[in-house]
Short mmCIF file of C-alpha atoms in Angstrom, two decimals:
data_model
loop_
_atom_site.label_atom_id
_atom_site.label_comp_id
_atom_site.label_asym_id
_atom_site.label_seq_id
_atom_site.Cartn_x
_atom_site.Cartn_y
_atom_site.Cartn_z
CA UNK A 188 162.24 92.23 85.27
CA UNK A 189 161.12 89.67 82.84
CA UNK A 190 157.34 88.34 82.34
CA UNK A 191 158.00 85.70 85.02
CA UNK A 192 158.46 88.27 87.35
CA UNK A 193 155.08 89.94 86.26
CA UNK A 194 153.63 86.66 86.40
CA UNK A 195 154.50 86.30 89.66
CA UNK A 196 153.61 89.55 90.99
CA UNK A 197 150.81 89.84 89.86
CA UNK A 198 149.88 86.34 91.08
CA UNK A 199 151.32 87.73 94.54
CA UNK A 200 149.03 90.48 94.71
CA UNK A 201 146.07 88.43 93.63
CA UNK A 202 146.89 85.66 96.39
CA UNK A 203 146.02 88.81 98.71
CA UNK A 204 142.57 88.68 98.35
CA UNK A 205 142.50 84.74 98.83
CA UNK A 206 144.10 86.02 102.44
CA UNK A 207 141.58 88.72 103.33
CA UNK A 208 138.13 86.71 104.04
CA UNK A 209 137.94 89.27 107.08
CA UNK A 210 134.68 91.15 106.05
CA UNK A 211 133.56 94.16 108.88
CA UNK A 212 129.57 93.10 108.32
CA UNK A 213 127.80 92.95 111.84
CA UNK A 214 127.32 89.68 112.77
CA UNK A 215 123.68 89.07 111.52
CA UNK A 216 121.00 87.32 114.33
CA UNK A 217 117.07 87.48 113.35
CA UNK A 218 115.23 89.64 115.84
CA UNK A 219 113.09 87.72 118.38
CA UNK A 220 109.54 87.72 117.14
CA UNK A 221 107.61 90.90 118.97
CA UNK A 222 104.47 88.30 118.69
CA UNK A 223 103.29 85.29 121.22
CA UNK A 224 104.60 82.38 120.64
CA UNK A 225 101.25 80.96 119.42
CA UNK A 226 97.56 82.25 118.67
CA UNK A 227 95.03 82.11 121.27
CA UNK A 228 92.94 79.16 121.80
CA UNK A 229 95.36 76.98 119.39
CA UNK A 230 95.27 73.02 120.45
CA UNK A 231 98.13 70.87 119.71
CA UNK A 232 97.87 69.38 116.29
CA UNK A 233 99.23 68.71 113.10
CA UNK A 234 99.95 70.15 109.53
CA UNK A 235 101.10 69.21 106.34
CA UNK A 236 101.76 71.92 103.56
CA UNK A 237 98.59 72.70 101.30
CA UNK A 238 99.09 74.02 97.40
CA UNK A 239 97.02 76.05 95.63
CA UNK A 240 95.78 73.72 93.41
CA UNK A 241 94.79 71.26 96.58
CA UNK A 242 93.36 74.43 98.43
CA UNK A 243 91.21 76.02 95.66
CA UNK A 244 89.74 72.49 94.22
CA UNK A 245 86.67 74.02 92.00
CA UNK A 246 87.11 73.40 88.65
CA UNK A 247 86.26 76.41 87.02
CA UNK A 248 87.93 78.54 90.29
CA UNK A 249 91.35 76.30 89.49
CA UNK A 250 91.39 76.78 85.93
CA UNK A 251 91.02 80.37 86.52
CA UNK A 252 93.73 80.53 89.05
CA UNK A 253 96.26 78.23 86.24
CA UNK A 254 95.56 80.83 83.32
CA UNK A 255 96.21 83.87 85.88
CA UNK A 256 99.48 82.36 86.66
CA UNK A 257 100.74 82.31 83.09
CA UNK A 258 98.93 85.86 81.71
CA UNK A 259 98.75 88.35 84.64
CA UNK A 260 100.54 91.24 83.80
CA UNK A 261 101.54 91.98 87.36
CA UNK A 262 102.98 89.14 87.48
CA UNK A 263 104.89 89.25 84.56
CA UNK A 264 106.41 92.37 85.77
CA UNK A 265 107.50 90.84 89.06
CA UNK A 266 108.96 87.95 87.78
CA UNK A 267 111.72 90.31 85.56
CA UNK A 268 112.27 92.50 88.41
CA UNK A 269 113.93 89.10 89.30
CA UNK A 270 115.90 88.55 86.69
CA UNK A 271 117.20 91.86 86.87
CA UNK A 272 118.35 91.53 90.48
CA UNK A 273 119.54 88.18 89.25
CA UNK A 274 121.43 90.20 86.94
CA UNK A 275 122.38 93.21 89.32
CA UNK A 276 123.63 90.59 91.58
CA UNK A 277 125.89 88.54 89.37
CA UNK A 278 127.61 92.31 88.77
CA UNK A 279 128.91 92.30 92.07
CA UNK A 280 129.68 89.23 92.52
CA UNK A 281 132.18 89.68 89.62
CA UNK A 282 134.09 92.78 91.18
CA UNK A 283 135.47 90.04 93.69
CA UNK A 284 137.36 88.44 90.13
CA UNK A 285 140.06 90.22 88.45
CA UNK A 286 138.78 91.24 85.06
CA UNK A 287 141.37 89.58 82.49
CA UNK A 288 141.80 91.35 78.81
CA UNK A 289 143.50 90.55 75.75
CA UNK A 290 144.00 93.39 73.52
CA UNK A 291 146.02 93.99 70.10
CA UNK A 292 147.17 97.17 68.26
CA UNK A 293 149.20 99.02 65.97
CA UNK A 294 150.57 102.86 65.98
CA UNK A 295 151.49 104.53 62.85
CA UNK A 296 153.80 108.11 62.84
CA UNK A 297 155.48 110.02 60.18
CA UNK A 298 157.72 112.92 62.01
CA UNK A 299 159.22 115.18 58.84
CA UNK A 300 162.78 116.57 58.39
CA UNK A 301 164.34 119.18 60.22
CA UNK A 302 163.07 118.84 63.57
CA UNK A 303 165.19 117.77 66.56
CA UNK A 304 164.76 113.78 66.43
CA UNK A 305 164.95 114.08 62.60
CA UNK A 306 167.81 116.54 62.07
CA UNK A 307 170.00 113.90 61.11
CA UNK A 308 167.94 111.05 59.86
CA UNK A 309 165.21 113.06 57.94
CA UNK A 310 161.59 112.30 57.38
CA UNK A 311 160.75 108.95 59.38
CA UNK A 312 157.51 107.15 59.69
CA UNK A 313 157.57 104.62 62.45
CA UNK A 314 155.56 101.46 62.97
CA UNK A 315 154.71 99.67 66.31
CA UNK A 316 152.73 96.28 66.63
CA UNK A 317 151.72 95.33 70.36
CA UNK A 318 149.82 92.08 71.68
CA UNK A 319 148.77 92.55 75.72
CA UNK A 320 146.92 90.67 77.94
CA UNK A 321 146.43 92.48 81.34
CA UNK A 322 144.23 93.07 83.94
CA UNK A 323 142.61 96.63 84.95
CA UNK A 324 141.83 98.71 88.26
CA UNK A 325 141.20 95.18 90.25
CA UNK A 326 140.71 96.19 93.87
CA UNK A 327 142.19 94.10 96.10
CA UNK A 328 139.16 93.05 99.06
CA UNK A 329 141.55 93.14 102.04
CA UNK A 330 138.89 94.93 104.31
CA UNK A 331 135.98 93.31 102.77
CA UNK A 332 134.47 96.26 100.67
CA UNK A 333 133.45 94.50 97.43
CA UNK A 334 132.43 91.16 99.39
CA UNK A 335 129.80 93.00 101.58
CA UNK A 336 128.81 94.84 98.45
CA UNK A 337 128.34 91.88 96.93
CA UNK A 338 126.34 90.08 100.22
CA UNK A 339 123.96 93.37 99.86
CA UNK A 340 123.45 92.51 96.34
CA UNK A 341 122.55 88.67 96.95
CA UNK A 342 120.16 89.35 99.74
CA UNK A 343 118.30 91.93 97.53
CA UNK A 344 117.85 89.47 95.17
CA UNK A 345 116.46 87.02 97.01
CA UNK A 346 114.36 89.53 98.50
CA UNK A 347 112.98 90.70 95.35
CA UNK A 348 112.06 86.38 94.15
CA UNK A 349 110.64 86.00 97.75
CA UNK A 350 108.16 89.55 96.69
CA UNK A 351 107.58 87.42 93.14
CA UNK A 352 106.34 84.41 95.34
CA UNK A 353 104.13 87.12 97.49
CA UNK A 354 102.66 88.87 94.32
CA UNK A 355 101.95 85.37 92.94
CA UNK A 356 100.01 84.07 96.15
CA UNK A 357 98.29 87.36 96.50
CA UNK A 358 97.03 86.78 92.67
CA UNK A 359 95.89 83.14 93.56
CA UNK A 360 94.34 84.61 96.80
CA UNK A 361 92.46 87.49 94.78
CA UNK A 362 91.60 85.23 91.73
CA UNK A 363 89.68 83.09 93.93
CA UNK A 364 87.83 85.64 95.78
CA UNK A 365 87.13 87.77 92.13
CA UNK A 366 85.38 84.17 91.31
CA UNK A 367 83.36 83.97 94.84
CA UNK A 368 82.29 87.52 94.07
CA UNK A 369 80.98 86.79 90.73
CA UNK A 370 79.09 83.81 92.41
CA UNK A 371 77.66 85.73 95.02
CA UNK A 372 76.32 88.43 92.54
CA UNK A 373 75.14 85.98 90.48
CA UNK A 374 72.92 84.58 93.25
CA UNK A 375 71.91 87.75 94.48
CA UNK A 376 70.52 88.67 91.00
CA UNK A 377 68.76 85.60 90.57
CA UNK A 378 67.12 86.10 93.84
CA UNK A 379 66.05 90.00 92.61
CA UNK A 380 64.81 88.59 89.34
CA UNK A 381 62.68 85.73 91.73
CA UNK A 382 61.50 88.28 94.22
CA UNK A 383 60.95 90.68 91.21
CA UNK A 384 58.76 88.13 89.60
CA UNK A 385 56.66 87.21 92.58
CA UNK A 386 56.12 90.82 94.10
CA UNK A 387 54.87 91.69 90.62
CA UNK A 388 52.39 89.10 90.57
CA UNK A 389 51.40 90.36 93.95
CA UNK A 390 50.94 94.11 92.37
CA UNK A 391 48.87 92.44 89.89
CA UNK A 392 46.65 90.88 92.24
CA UNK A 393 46.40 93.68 94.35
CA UNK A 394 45.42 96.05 91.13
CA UNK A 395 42.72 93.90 90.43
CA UNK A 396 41.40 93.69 94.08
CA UNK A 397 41.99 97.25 93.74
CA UNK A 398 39.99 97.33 90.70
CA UNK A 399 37.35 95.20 92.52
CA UNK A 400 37.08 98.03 95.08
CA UNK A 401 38.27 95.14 97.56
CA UNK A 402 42.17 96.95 98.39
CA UNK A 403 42.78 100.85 99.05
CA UNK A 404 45.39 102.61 97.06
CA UNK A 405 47.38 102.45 100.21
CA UNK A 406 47.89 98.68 99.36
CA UNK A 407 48.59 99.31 95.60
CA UNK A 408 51.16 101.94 96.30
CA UNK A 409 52.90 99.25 99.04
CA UNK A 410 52.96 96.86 96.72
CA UNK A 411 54.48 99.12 93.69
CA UNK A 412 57.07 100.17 96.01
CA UNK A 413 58.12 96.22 96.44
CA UNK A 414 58.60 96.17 92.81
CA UNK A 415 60.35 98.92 92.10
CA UNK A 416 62.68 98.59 94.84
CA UNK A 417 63.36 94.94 93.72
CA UNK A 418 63.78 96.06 90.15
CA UNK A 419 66.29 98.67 91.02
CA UNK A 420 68.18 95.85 92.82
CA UNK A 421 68.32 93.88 89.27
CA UNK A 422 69.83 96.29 87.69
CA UNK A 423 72.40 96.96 90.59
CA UNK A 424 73.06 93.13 90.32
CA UNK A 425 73.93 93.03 86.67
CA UNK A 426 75.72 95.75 86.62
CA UNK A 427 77.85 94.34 89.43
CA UNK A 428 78.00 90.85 87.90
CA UNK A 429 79.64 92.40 85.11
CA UNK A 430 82.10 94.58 86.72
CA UNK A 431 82.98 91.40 88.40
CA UNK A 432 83.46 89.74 84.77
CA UNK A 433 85.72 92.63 84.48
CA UNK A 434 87.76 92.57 87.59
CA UNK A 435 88.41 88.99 86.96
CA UNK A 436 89.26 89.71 82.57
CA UNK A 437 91.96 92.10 84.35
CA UNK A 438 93.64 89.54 86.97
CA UNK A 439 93.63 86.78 84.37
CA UNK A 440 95.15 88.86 81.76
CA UNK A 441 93.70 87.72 78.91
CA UNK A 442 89.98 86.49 77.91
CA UNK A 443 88.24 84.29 79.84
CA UNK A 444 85.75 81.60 77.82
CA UNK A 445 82.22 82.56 79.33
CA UNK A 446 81.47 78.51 80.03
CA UNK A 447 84.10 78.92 83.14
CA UNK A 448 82.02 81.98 84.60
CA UNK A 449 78.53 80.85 83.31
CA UNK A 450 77.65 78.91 86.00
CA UNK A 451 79.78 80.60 88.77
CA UNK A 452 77.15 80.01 92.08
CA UNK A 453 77.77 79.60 95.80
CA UNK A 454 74.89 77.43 95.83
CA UNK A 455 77.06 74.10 95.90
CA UNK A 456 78.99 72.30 98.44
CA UNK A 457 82.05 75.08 98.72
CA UNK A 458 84.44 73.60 101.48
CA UNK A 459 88.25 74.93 101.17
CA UNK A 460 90.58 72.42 103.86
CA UNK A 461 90.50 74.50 107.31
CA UNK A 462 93.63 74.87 108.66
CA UNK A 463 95.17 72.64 111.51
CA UNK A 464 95.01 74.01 115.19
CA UNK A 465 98.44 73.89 116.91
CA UNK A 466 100.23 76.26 114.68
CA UNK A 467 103.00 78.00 116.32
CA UNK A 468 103.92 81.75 115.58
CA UNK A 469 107.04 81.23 113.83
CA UNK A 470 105.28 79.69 111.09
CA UNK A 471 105.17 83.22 109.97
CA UNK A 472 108.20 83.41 108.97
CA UNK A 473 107.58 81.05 105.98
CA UNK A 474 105.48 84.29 104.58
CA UNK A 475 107.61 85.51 101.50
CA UNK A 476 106.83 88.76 102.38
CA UNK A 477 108.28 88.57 105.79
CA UNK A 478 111.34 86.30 104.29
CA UNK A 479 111.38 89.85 101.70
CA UNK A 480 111.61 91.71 104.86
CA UNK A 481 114.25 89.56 106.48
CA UNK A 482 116.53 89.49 103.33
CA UNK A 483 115.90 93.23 102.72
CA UNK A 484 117.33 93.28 106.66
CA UNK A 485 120.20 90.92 105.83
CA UNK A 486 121.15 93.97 103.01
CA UNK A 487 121.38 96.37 105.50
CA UNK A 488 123.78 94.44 107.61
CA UNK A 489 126.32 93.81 104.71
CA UNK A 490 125.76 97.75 103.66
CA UNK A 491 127.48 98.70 106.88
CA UNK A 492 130.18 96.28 106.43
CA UNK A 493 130.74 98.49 103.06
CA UNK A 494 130.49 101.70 104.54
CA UNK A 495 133.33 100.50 107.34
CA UNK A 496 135.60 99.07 105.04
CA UNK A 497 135.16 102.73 103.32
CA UNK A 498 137.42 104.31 106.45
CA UNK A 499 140.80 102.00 105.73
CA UNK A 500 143.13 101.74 102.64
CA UNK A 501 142.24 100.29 99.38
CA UNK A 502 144.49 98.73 96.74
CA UNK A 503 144.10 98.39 92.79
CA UNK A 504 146.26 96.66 90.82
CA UNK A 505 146.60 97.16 87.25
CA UNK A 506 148.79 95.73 84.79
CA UNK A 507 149.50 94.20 81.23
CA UNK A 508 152.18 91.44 79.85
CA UNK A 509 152.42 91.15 76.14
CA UNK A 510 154.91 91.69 73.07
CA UNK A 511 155.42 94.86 71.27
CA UNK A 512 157.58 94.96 67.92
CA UNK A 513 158.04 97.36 64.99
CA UNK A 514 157.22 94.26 62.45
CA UNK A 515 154.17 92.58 62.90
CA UNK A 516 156.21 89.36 61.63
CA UNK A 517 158.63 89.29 64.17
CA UNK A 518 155.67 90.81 66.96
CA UNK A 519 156.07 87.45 68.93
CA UNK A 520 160.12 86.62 68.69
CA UNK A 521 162.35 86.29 71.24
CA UNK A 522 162.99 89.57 72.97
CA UNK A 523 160.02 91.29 72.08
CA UNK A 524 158.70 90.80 75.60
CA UNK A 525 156.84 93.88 76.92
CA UNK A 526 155.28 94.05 80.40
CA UNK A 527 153.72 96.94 83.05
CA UNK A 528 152.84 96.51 86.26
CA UNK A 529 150.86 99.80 88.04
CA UNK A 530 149.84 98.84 91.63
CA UNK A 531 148.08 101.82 93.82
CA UNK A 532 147.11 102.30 97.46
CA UNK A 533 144.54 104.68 98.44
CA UNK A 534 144.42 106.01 101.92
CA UNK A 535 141.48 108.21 103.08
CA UNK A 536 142.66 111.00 104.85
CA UNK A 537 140.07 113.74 105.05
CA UNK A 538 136.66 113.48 103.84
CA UNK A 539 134.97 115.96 105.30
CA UNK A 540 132.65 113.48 107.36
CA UNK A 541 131.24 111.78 104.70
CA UNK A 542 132.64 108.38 105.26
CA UNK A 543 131.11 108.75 108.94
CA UNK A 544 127.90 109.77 107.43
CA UNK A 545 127.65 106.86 105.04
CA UNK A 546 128.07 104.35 108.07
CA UNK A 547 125.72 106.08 110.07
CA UNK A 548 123.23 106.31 107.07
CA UNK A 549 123.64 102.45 106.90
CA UNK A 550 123.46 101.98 110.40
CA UNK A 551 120.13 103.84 110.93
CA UNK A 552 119.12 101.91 107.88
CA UNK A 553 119.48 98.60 109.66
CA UNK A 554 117.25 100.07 111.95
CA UNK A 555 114.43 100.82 110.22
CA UNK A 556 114.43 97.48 108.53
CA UNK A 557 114.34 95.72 111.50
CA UNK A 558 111.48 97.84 112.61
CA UNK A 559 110.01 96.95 109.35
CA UNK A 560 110.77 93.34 110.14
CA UNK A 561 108.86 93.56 113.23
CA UNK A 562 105.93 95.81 111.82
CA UNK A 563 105.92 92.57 109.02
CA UNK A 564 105.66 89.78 112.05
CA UNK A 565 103.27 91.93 113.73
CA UNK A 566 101.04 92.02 110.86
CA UNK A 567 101.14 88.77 110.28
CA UNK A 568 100.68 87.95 113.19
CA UNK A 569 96.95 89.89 113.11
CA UNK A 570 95.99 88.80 109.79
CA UNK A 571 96.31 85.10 110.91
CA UNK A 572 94.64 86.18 114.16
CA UNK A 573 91.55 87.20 112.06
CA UNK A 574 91.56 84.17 110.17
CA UNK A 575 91.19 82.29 112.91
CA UNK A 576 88.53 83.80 114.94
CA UNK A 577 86.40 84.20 111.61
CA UNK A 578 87.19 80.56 110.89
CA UNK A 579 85.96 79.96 114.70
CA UNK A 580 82.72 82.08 114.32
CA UNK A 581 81.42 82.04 110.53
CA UNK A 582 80.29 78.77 111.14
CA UNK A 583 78.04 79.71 113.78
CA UNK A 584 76.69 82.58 111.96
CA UNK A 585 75.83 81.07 108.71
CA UNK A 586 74.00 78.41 111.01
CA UNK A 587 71.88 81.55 113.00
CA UNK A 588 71.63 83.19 109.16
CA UNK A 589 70.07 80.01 107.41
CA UNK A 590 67.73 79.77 110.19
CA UNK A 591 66.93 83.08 110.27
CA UNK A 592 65.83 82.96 106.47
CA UNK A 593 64.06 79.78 106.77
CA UNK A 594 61.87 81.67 110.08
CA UNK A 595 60.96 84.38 107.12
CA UNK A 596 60.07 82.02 105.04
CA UNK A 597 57.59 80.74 106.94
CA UNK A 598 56.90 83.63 108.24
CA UNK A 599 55.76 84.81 104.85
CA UNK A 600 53.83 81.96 103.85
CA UNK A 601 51.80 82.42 106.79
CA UNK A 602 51.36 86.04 106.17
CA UNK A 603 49.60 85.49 103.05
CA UNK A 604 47.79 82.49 104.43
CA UNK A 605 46.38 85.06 106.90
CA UNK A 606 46.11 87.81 104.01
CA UNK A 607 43.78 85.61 101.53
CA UNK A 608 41.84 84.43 104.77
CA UNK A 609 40.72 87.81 105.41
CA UNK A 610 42.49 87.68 108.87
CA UNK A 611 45.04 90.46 107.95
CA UNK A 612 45.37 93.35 105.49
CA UNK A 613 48.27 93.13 102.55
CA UNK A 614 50.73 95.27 104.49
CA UNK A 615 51.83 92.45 106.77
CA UNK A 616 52.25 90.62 103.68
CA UNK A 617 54.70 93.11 102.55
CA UNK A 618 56.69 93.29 105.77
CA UNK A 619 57.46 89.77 105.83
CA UNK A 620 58.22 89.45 101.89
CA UNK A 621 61.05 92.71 102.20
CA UNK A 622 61.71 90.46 105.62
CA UNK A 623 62.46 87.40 103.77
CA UNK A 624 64.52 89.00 101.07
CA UNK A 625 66.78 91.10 103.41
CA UNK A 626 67.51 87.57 104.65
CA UNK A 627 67.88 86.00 102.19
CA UNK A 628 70.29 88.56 100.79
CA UNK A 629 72.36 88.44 104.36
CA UNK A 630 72.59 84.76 103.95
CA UNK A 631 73.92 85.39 100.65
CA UNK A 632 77.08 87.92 101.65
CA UNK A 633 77.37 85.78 104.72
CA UNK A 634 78.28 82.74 102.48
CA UNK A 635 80.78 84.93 100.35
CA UNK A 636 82.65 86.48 103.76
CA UNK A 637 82.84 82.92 104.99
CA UNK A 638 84.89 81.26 102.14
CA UNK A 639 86.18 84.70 101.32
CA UNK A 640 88.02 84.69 105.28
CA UNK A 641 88.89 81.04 104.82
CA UNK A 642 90.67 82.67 101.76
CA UNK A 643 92.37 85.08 103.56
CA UNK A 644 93.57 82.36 106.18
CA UNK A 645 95.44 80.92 103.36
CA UNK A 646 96.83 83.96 101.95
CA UNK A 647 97.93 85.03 105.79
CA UNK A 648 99.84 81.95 106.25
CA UNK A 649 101.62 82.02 103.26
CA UNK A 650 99.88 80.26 100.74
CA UNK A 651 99.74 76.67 102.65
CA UNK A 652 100.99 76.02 106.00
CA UNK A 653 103.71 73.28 107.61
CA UNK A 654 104.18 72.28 111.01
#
């Protein structure tokens, strides 16, 4: 057989993978969504997808959010866990190619006198010279083995980018609400350091009526105890104002110039876009953590089309077409053609069950990612649930809160209108200043789980929402 012959053999065996596209994957179908088909007390309505940098429109909170994006170690790490699976990928999808080598060599031997080959000739040193090009232990896909392989490798990495586009919106979402922290501490110190200020120049006053003989020690101690208790709450606030300096340092990943933080308040017109009403369910499925979920799924599926092809025949080919001469000169004249062609069929005969126990591992797999899948929707499904009924309700309560602290205020003003008339004694001052402050520290947190759940709305429904 010349090389033609090679050529087309080996051109023959190649067209047989061109043939078998039959693959034994499971036909893949999404599970239904275990959810309702909307959330309660949704309207009909329309939506338009929202970015981050429309969403969180605060200077200093943007800026923040933009340097996060390019330092955050997390991050980082996420992003070349998808190049690898990039990489991981594009391995499989190569077995489905034959692998095509050019190779060149040359074999010296000296064989002495005297022994069988050289009785009559004597010493001899031979010299071969050899040019190949072949192709190596290519396994011919009739069943659909290295395809599903390669299906399972594709749909892990597009799970893993879909977890890099979760990790990224979980970093926006937790940027935002490190910044909302710092703002709330920030105003809850300022309002210790106020009520610090004025309870101690109520101490004083009451020392020197105390001094006058005018107030017991009852209503010195009272008013000490106001202080103190205010002072300890300082030092609470700064040291929380810096932790959240630190917890912020970390999520950026690198420093953070102190004018973006300086002035970090919720005591300004904070309003992120609410989101539409009318959304239906399957919006969820937009999440990259659910599309993760679905792709890690869609894995599963082509696994067990591997582990079925494992149970028929497979076929490797290898083989080489070249020159071979004893002169390199003359390595590539006429009739120095050289050729080898090795095909081999493997049939799986007895295992011992292990084929059997492959599929069924894959099988059971499947199974647990669709329950995963599910578990996924289902939790999605909550989170956005929550959103919405805090979205629904904060609004009342930081009405009932503001009003509430603006009834202490006046509450207090009239208590020491009453105190310096004589009409009551300094203790019902006290009551309604500690009064006042708890309120005006509830208003405070109230403000911060308000946007902070508006935050979480955005996070739950994938970072933006489209209808």
């Amino acid at each position: 057989m010349n090389k033609s012959h090679f050529a087309l053999s080996l051109i023959g065996a190649f067209s047989l993978t061109l043939l078998a596209g039959c693959t034994m994957e499971p036909h893949y179908q999404r599970p239904a969504l275990p959810v309702a088909s909307n959330w309660d007390g949704a309207k009909t309505g329309a939506a338009e997808d929202i970015g981050w940098k429309a969403f969180f429109n605060e200077p200093a909170m943007n800026q923040l959010i933009g340097m996060s994006l390019k330092n955050n170690r997390d991050l980082r790490v996420a992003a070349l866990n998808v190049d690898t699976a990039r990489a991981a990928f594009q391995i499989d999808r190569a077995a489905l190619l034959p692998t095509l080598d050019a190779s060149a060599g040359e074999t010296n031997q000296h064989l002495p006198g005297g022994l069988y080959s050289t009785q009559n000739t004597g010493p001899v040193t031979y010299q071969q010279y050899s040019a190949n090009l072949g192709v190596t232990s290519y396994e011919v896909d009739l069943f659909g083995r290295v395809r599903s392989l390669r299906d399972q490798g594709l749909e892990t990495y597009l799970a893993t980018e879909a977890t890099q586009r979760a990790t990224q919106i979980s970093l926006v979402s937790e940027v935002a609400s490190g910044y909302l922290s710092l703002a709330a501490d920030n105003d809850l110190l300022k309002l210790a350091i106020n009520t610090a200020n004025s309870q101690n120049k109520s101490y004083e006053l009451t020392k020197r009526s105390y001094d006058s003989g005018i107030s017991t020690s009852q209503d010195l101690v009272q008013a000490e105890t106001t202080v103190r208790a205010a002072q300890a709450d300082i030092a609470q606030y700064t040291r929380q104002v810096r932790q959240d300096v630190n917890a912020l340092t970390l999520l950026v990943g690198t420093t953070i110039p102190k004018n973006l933080l300086a002035d970090a308040t919720l005591q300004q017109d904070w309003k992120f876009p609410q989101t539409p009403v009318g959304l239906p369910s399957d919006l969820l499925t937009r999440r990259p953590d659910i599309i993760a979920a679905e792709h890690t799924l869609k894995a599963a599926n082509a696994n067990i089309g591997a582990a079925r092809a494992a149970f028929f025949p497979s076929i490797t080919l290898t083989g080489t077409a070249g020159s071979e001469s004893g002169s390199l000169s003359k390595l590539f004249d006429g009739g120095t053609g050289a050729w080898s062609f090795m095909p081999s069929i493997n049939i799986p005969i007895f295992d011992g069950g292990v084929n059997q126990a492959n599929l069924d591992i894959a099988k059971d797999t499947k199974k647990i990612d669709i329950a995963n899948y599910e578990k996924a929707i289902q939790t999605a499904f909550k989170e956005v649930s929550d959103g919405l009924a805090g979205q629904a309700t904060y609004k009342d309560e930081l009405l009932a809160r503001q009003q509430d602290a603006d009834a202490n205020q006046r509450n207090y003003d009239l208590s020491q209108m009453r105190f310096k008339g004589g009409v009551d004694n300094y203790l019902s001052v006290l009551v309604a200043q500690r009064s006042l402050y708890s309120a005006q520290q509830t208003l405070i947190t109230t403000q911060l789980a308000q946007l902070n759940q508006d935050i979480s709305l955005y996070k739950a429904l994938g970072g933006g929402w489209k209808h």
